């Protein structure tokens, strides 16, 4: 599947600018990690997983990570993309445990990019470029800040990867700084 094909599929089921931007943020984050973790030859593939991870959320939020599997299978999408996108809902809406490093990265960074995005909005600069780890960690510890972003999922994702939480946050910040203002 090409990036253009993934985008066409995504926009067929999503038209909310917030969701489309989130998909692109997760796409860029996944591409960054593909390169960083030694999967450069799969950069577009990882990006497509990021782009499509919330495919069903716009029209079928009550069937999140379930309906997308059906949609993608009907379209002949690679089973690895189907599994990876579904696994980011592990323990929330599906029982598909992230196993591959790519799946673990998606699971860990999906919620985290949302929390970081909320922190960026609060900054005078409205930019991720001057956002530091300690600021994100302070927001992370405040349960009322970006309350919809599950800290448990982020921490579980760091644990799945075998990383310290601060390392996950810093690397995700580094990823975002490569393509976000």
PDB file of C-alpha atoms in Angstrom:
ATOM      1  CA  UNK A   1       0.000   0.000   0.000  1.00  0.00           C
ATOM      2  CA  UNK A   2       1.351   3.391  -0.938  1.00  0.00           C
ATOM      3  CA  UNK A   3       1.062   6.444   1.238  1.00  0.00           C
ATOM      4  CA  UNK A   4      -1.438   7.951  -1.211  1.00  0.00           C
ATOM      5  CA  UNK A   5      -3.603   4.829  -1.055  1.00  0.00           C
ATOM      6  CA  UNK A   6      -3.492   4.916   2.756  1.00  0.00           C
ATOM      7  CA  UNK A   7      -4.469   8.604   2.748  1.00  0.00           C
ATOM      8  CA  UNK A   8      -7.362   7.976   0.353  1.00  0.00           C
ATOM      9  CA  UNK A   9      -8.651   5.191   2.579  1.00  0.00           C
ATOM     10  CA  UNK A  10      -8.280   7.312   5.697  1.00  0.00           C
ATOM     11  CA  UNK A  11     -10.112  10.292   4.210  1.00  0.00           C
ATOM     12  CA  UNK A  12     -12.925   8.070   2.998  1.00  0.00           C
ATOM     13  CA  UNK A  13     -13.753   7.361   6.643  1.00  0.00           C
ATOM     14  CA  UNK A  14     -12.512  10.563   8.317  1.00  0.00           C
ATOM     15  CA  UNK A  15     -13.137  14.195   7.510  1.00  0.00           C
ATOM     16  CA  UNK A  16     -12.545  15.790  10.910  1.00  0.00           C
ATOM     17  CA  UNK A  17      -9.466  18.029  10.587  1.00  0.00           C
ATOM     18  CA  UNK A  18      -8.367  17.122  14.142  1.00  0.00           C
ATOM     19  CA  UNK A  19      -8.391  13.392  13.386  1.00  0.00           C
ATOM     20  CA  UNK A  20      -6.626  13.872  10.063  1.00  0.00           C
ATOM     21  CA  UNK A  21      -3.922  15.964  11.713  1.00  0.00           C
ATOM     22  CA  UNK A  22      -3.542  13.388  14.486  1.00  0.00           C
ATOM     23  CA  UNK A  23      -3.141  10.655  11.859  1.00  0.00           C
ATOM     24  CA  UNK A  24      -0.369  12.647  10.157  1.00  0.00           C
ATOM     25  CA  UNK A  25       1.358  13.296  13.487  1.00  0.00           C
ATOM     26  CA  UNK A  26       1.360   9.600  14.337  1.00  0.00           C
ATOM     27  CA  UNK A  27       2.496   8.820  10.767  1.00  0.00           C
ATOM     28  CA  UNK A  28       5.493  11.142  11.122  1.00  0.00           C
ATOM     29  CA  UNK A  29       6.310   9.769  14.558  1.00  0.00           C
ATOM     30  CA  UNK A  30       6.227   6.201  13.272  1.00  0.00           C
ATOM     31  CA  UNK A  31       8.452   7.058  10.310  1.00  0.00           C
ATOM     32  CA  UNK A  32      10.954   8.680  12.680  1.00  0.00           C
ATOM     33  CA  UNK A  33      11.062   5.593  14.886  1.00  0.00           C
ATOM     34  CA  UNK A  34      11.386   3.276  11.884  1.00  0.00           C
ATOM     35  CA  UNK A  35      14.599   5.074  10.926  1.00  0.00           C
ATOM     36  CA  UNK A  36      15.862   5.425  14.495  1.00  0.00           C
ATOM     37  CA  UNK A  37      15.294   1.783  15.377  1.00  0.00           C
ATOM     38  CA  UNK A  38      16.901   0.317  12.256  1.00  0.00           C
ATOM     39  CA  UNK A  39      13.844  -0.263  10.063  1.00  0.00           C
ATOM     40  CA  UNK A  40      14.605   2.388   7.434  1.00  0.00           C
ATOM     41  CA  UNK A  41      13.563   0.035   4.622  1.00  0.00           C
ATOM     42  CA  UNK A  42      10.091  -0.103   6.224  1.00  0.00           C
ATOM     43  CA  UNK A  43       9.721   3.636   6.889  1.00  0.00           C
ATOM     44  CA  UNK A  44       6.710   4.081   4.576  1.00  0.00           C
ATOM     45  CA  UNK A  45       5.102   0.924   5.961  1.00  0.00           C
ATOM     46  CA  UNK A  46       5.472   2.162   9.554  1.00  0.00           C
ATOM     47  CA  UNK A  47       4.142   5.537   8.427  1.00  0.00           C
ATOM     48  CA  UNK A  48       1.081   3.931   6.855  1.00  0.00           C
ATOM     49  CA  UNK A  49       0.403   2.079  10.107  1.00  0.00           C
ATOM     50  CA  UNK A  50       0.493   5.429  11.899  1.00  0.00           C
ATOM     51  CA  UNK A  51      -1.698   7.052   9.287  1.00  0.00           C
ATOM     52  CA  UNK A  52      -4.357   4.329   9.433  1.00  0.00           C
ATOM     53  CA  UNK A  53      -4.316   3.518  13.157  1.00  0.00           C
ATOM     54  CA  UNK A  54      -7.591   5.379  13.847  1.00  0.00           C
ATOM     55  CA  UNK A  55      -9.244   4.582  10.495  1.00  0.00           C
ATOM     56  CA  UNK A  56     -12.562   3.632  12.082  1.00  0.00           C
ATOM     57  CA  UNK A  57     -12.649   6.214  14.855  1.00  0.00           C
ATOM     58  CA  UNK A  58     -14.418   8.946  12.905  1.00  0.00           C
ATOM     59  CA  UNK A  59     -17.438   6.902  11.820  1.00  0.00           C
ATOM     60  CA  UNK A  60     -17.380   3.971  14.238  1.00  0.00           C
ATOM     61  CA  UNK A  61     -15.914   5.143  17.564  1.00  0.00           C
ATOM     62  CA  UNK A  62     -17.875   2.513  19.486  1.00  0.00           C
ATOM     63  CA  UNK A  63     -16.218  -0.200  17.335  1.00  0.00           C
ATOM     64  CA  UNK A  64     -12.715   1.299  17.385  1.00  0.00           C
ATOM     65  CA  UNK A  65      -9.971  -1.122  16.328  1.00  0.00           C
ATOM     66  CA  UNK A  66     -12.617  -3.695  15.398  1.00  0.00           C
ATOM     67  CA  UNK A  67     -14.389  -2.076  12.456  1.00  0.00           C
ATOM     68  CA  UNK A  68     -11.086  -0.969  10.929  1.00  0.00           C
ATOM     69  CA  UNK A  69      -9.997  -4.612  10.639  1.00  0.00           C
ATOM     70  CA  UNK A  70     -13.142  -5.378   8.663  1.00  0.00           C
ATOM     71  CA  UNK A  71     -12.753  -2.300   6.440  1.00  0.00           C
ATOM     72  CA  UNK A  72      -9.115  -3.029   5.664  1.00  0.00           C
ATOM     73  CA  UNK A  73      -9.692  -6.732   4.992  1.00  0.00           C
ATOM     74  CA  UNK A  74     -12.450  -5.836   2.530  1.00  0.00           C
ATOM     75  CA  UNK A  75      -9.904  -3.596   0.755  1.00  0.00           C
ATOM     76  CA  UNK A  76      -7.159  -6.230   0.708  1.00  0.00           C
ATOM     77  CA  UNK A  77      -4.842  -4.283   3.014  1.00  0.00           C
ATOM     78  CA  UNK A  78      -1.746  -6.163   4.218  1.00  0.00           C
ATOM     79  CA  UNK A  79      -2.543  -8.211   7.343  1.00  0.00           C
ATOM     80  CA  UNK A  80       0.512  -6.724   9.071  1.00  0.00           C
ATOM     81  CA  UNK A  81      -1.040  -3.250   8.821  1.00  0.00           C
ATOM     82  CA  UNK A  82      -4.388  -4.586  10.027  1.00  0.00           C
ATOM     83  CA  UNK A  83      -2.819  -6.303  13.029  1.00  0.00           C
ATOM     84  CA  UNK A  84      -0.542  -3.406  13.917  1.00  0.00           C
ATOM     85  CA  UNK A  85      -3.289  -0.785  13.767  1.00  0.00           C
ATOM     86  CA  UNK A  86      -5.632  -2.957  15.823  1.00  0.00           C
ATOM     87  CA  UNK A  87      -2.978  -3.704  18.448  1.00  0.00           C
ATOM     88  CA  UNK A  88      -2.837  -0.067  19.549  1.00  0.00           C
ATOM     89  CA  UNK A  89      -6.227  -0.683  21.197  1.00  0.00           C
ATOM     90  CA  UNK A  90      -4.853  -3.543  23.304  1.00  0.00           C
ATOM     91  CA  UNK A  91      -6.586  -3.817  26.650  1.00  0.00           C
ATOM     92  CA  UNK A  92      -9.017  -1.039  25.733  1.00  0.00           C
ATOM     93  CA  UNK A  93     -11.100  -2.311  22.835  1.00  0.00           C
ATOM     94  CA  UNK A  94      -9.247  -5.405  21.517  1.00  0.00           C
ATOM     95  CA  UNK A  95      -7.167  -8.261  22.879  1.00  0.00           C
ATOM     96  CA  UNK A  96      -4.491  -8.061  20.173  1.00  0.00           C
ATOM     97  CA  UNK A  97      -1.278  -7.588  22.111  1.00  0.00           C
ATOM     98  CA  UNK A  98       1.483  -5.519  20.496  1.00  0.00           C
ATOM     99  CA  UNK A  99       4.343  -7.899  19.710  1.00  0.00           C
ATOM    100  CA  UNK A 100       6.520  -6.384  16.985  1.00  0.00           C
ATOM    101  CA  UNK A 101       8.557  -3.337  17.948  1.00  0.00           C
ATOM    102  CA  UNK A 102       6.518  -1.279  15.475  1.00  0.00           C
ATOM    103  CA  UNK A 103       3.290  -2.248  17.254  1.00  0.00           C
ATOM    104  CA  UNK A 104       4.771  -1.369  20.621  1.00  0.00           C
ATOM    105  CA  UNK A 105       5.919   2.032  19.344  1.00  0.00           C
ATOM    106  CA  UNK A 106       2.438   2.757  17.987  1.00  0.00           C
ATOM    107  CA  UNK A 107       0.813   1.673  21.245  1.00  0.00           C
ATOM    108  CA  UNK A 108       3.180   3.838  23.310  1.00  0.00           C
ATOM    109  CA  UNK A 109       3.251   6.966  21.160  1.00  0.00           C
ATOM    110  CA  UNK A 110      -0.380   7.341  20.060  1.00  0.00           C
ATOM    111  CA  UNK A 111      -1.565   8.637  23.435  1.00  0.00           C
ATOM    112  CA  UNK A 112       1.747  10.380  24.087  1.00  0.00           C
ATOM    113  CA  UNK A 113       1.576  12.473  20.909  1.00  0.00           C
ATOM    114  CA  UNK A 114      -1.862  13.621  22.077  1.00  0.00           C
ATOM    115  CA  UNK A 115      -0.529  14.655  25.468  1.00  0.00           C
ATOM    116  CA  UNK A 116       2.424  16.452  23.897  1.00  0.00           C
ATOM    117  CA  UNK A 117       0.068  18.155  21.433  1.00  0.00           C
ATOM    118  CA  UNK A 118      -2.028  19.433  24.324  1.00  0.00           C
ATOM    119  CA  UNK A 119       1.120  20.736  26.026  1.00  0.00           C
ATOM    120  CA  UNK A 120       2.133  22.552  22.826  1.00  0.00           C
ATOM    121  CA  UNK A 121      -1.217  24.349  22.673  1.00  0.00           C
ATOM    122  CA  UNK A 122      -0.601  25.709  26.189  1.00  0.00           C
ATOM    123  CA  UNK A 123       2.814  27.148  25.311  1.00  0.00           C
ATOM    124  CA  UNK A 124       3.158  30.831  24.405  1.00  0.00           C
ATOM    125  CA  UNK A 125       5.092  29.797  21.279  1.00  0.00           C
ATOM    126  CA  UNK A 126       2.510  27.151  20.286  1.00  0.00           C
ATOM    127  CA  UNK A 127       5.528  25.153  19.117  1.00  0.00           C
ATOM    128  CA  UNK A 128       7.011  21.778  19.957  1.00  0.00           C
ATOM    129  CA  UNK A 129      10.434  23.161  19.015  1.00  0.00           C
ATOM    130  CA  UNK A 130      11.033  24.762  22.428  1.00  0.00           C
ATOM    131  CA  UNK A 131       9.187  22.151  24.488  1.00  0.00           C
ATOM    132  CA  UNK A 132      11.400  20.320  26.962  1.00  0.00           C
ATOM    133  CA  UNK A 133      11.162  16.946  28.644  1.00  0.00           C
ATOM    134  CA  UNK A 134      10.636  18.372  32.133  1.00  0.00           C
ATOM    135  CA  UNK A 135       7.618  20.389  30.937  1.00  0.00           C
ATOM    136  CA  UNK A 136       6.007  17.324  29.394  1.00  0.00           C
ATOM    137  CA  UNK A 137       6.712  15.238  32.496  1.00  0.00           C
ATOM    138  CA  UNK A 138       5.096  17.903  34.669  1.00  0.00           C
ATOM    139  CA  UNK A 139       1.994  17.801  32.470  1.00  0.00           C
ATOM    140  CA  UNK A 140       2.113  13.998  32.482  1.00  0.00           C
ATOM    141  CA  UNK A 141       1.947  13.954  36.289  1.00  0.00           C
ATOM    142  CA  UNK A 142      -1.050  16.300  36.334  1.00  0.00           C
ATOM    143  CA  UNK A 143      -3.985  13.903  35.942  1.00  0.00           C
ATOM    144  CA  UNK A 144      -6.363  16.757  35.086  1.00  0.00           C
ATOM    145  CA  UNK A 145      -4.227  17.912  32.150  1.00  0.00           C
ATOM    146  CA  UNK A 146      -5.255  16.227  28.865  1.00  0.00           C
ATOM    147  CA  UNK A 147      -7.317  13.823  30.965  1.00  0.00           C
ATOM    148  CA  UNK A 148      -8.344  11.873  27.856  1.00  0.00           C
ATOM    149  CA  UNK A 149      -4.745  10.779  27.250  1.00  0.00           C
ATOM    150  CA  UNK A 150      -4.202   7.579  29.207  1.00  0.00           C
ATOM    151  CA  UNK A 151      -1.046   7.709  31.275  1.00  0.00           C
ATOM    152  CA  UNK A 152      -1.421   3.981  31.930  1.00  0.00           C
ATOM    153  CA  UNK A 153      -1.263   3.215  28.197  1.00  0.00           C
ATOM    154  CA  UNK A 154       1.818   5.429  27.792  1.00  0.00           C
ATOM    155  CA  UNK A 155       3.563   3.791  30.760  1.00  0.00           C
ATOM    156  CA  UNK A 156       2.564   0.297  29.601  1.00  0.00           C
ATOM    157  CA  UNK A 157       3.930   1.135  26.160  1.00  0.00           C
ATOM    158  CA  UNK A 158       7.256   2.249  27.605  1.00  0.00           C
ATOM    159  CA  UNK A 159       7.404  -0.977  29.596  1.00  0.00           C
ATOM    160  CA  UNK A 160       6.592  -3.073  26.507  1.00  0.00           C
ATOM    161  CA  UNK A 161       9.492  -1.410  24.725  1.00  0.00           C
ATOM    162  CA  UNK A 162      11.778  -1.877  27.733  1.00  0.00           C
ATOM    163  CA  UNK A 163      12.363   1.882  27.922  1.00  0.00           C
ATOM    164  CA  UNK A 164      12.210   4.310  30.798  1.00  0.00           C
ATOM    165  CA  UNK A 165       9.193   6.612  30.550  1.00  0.00           C
ATOM    166  CA  UNK A 166      11.434   9.674  30.265  1.00  0.00           C
ATOM    167  CA  UNK A 167      13.302   8.064  27.352  1.00  0.00           C
ATOM    168  CA  UNK A 168      10.040   7.403  25.517  1.00  0.00           C
ATOM    169  CA  UNK A 169       8.888  10.978  26.071  1.00  0.00           C
ATOM    170  CA  UNK A 170      12.227  12.469  24.978  1.00  0.00           C
ATOM    171  CA  UNK A 171      12.429  10.321  21.857  1.00  0.00           C
ATOM    172  CA  UNK A 172       8.837  11.191  20.938  1.00  0.00           C
ATOM    173  CA  UNK A 173       9.628  14.876  21.418  1.00  0.00           C
ATOM    174  CA  UNK A 174      12.685  14.422  19.195  1.00  0.00           C
ATOM    175  CA  UNK A 175      10.475  12.756  16.583  1.00  0.00           C
ATOM    176  CA  UNK A 176       7.916  15.556  16.610  1.00  0.00           C
ATOM    177  CA  UNK A 177      10.622  18.211  16.350  1.00  0.00           C
ATOM    178  CA  UNK A 178      11.695  16.762  12.995  1.00  0.00           C
ATOM    179  CA  UNK A 179       8.389  17.603  11.283  1.00  0.00           C
ATOM    180  CA  UNK A 180       6.213  19.812  13.520  1.00  0.00           C
ATOM    181  CA  UNK A 181       6.523  23.573  13.948  1.00  0.00           C
TER     182      UNK A 181
END
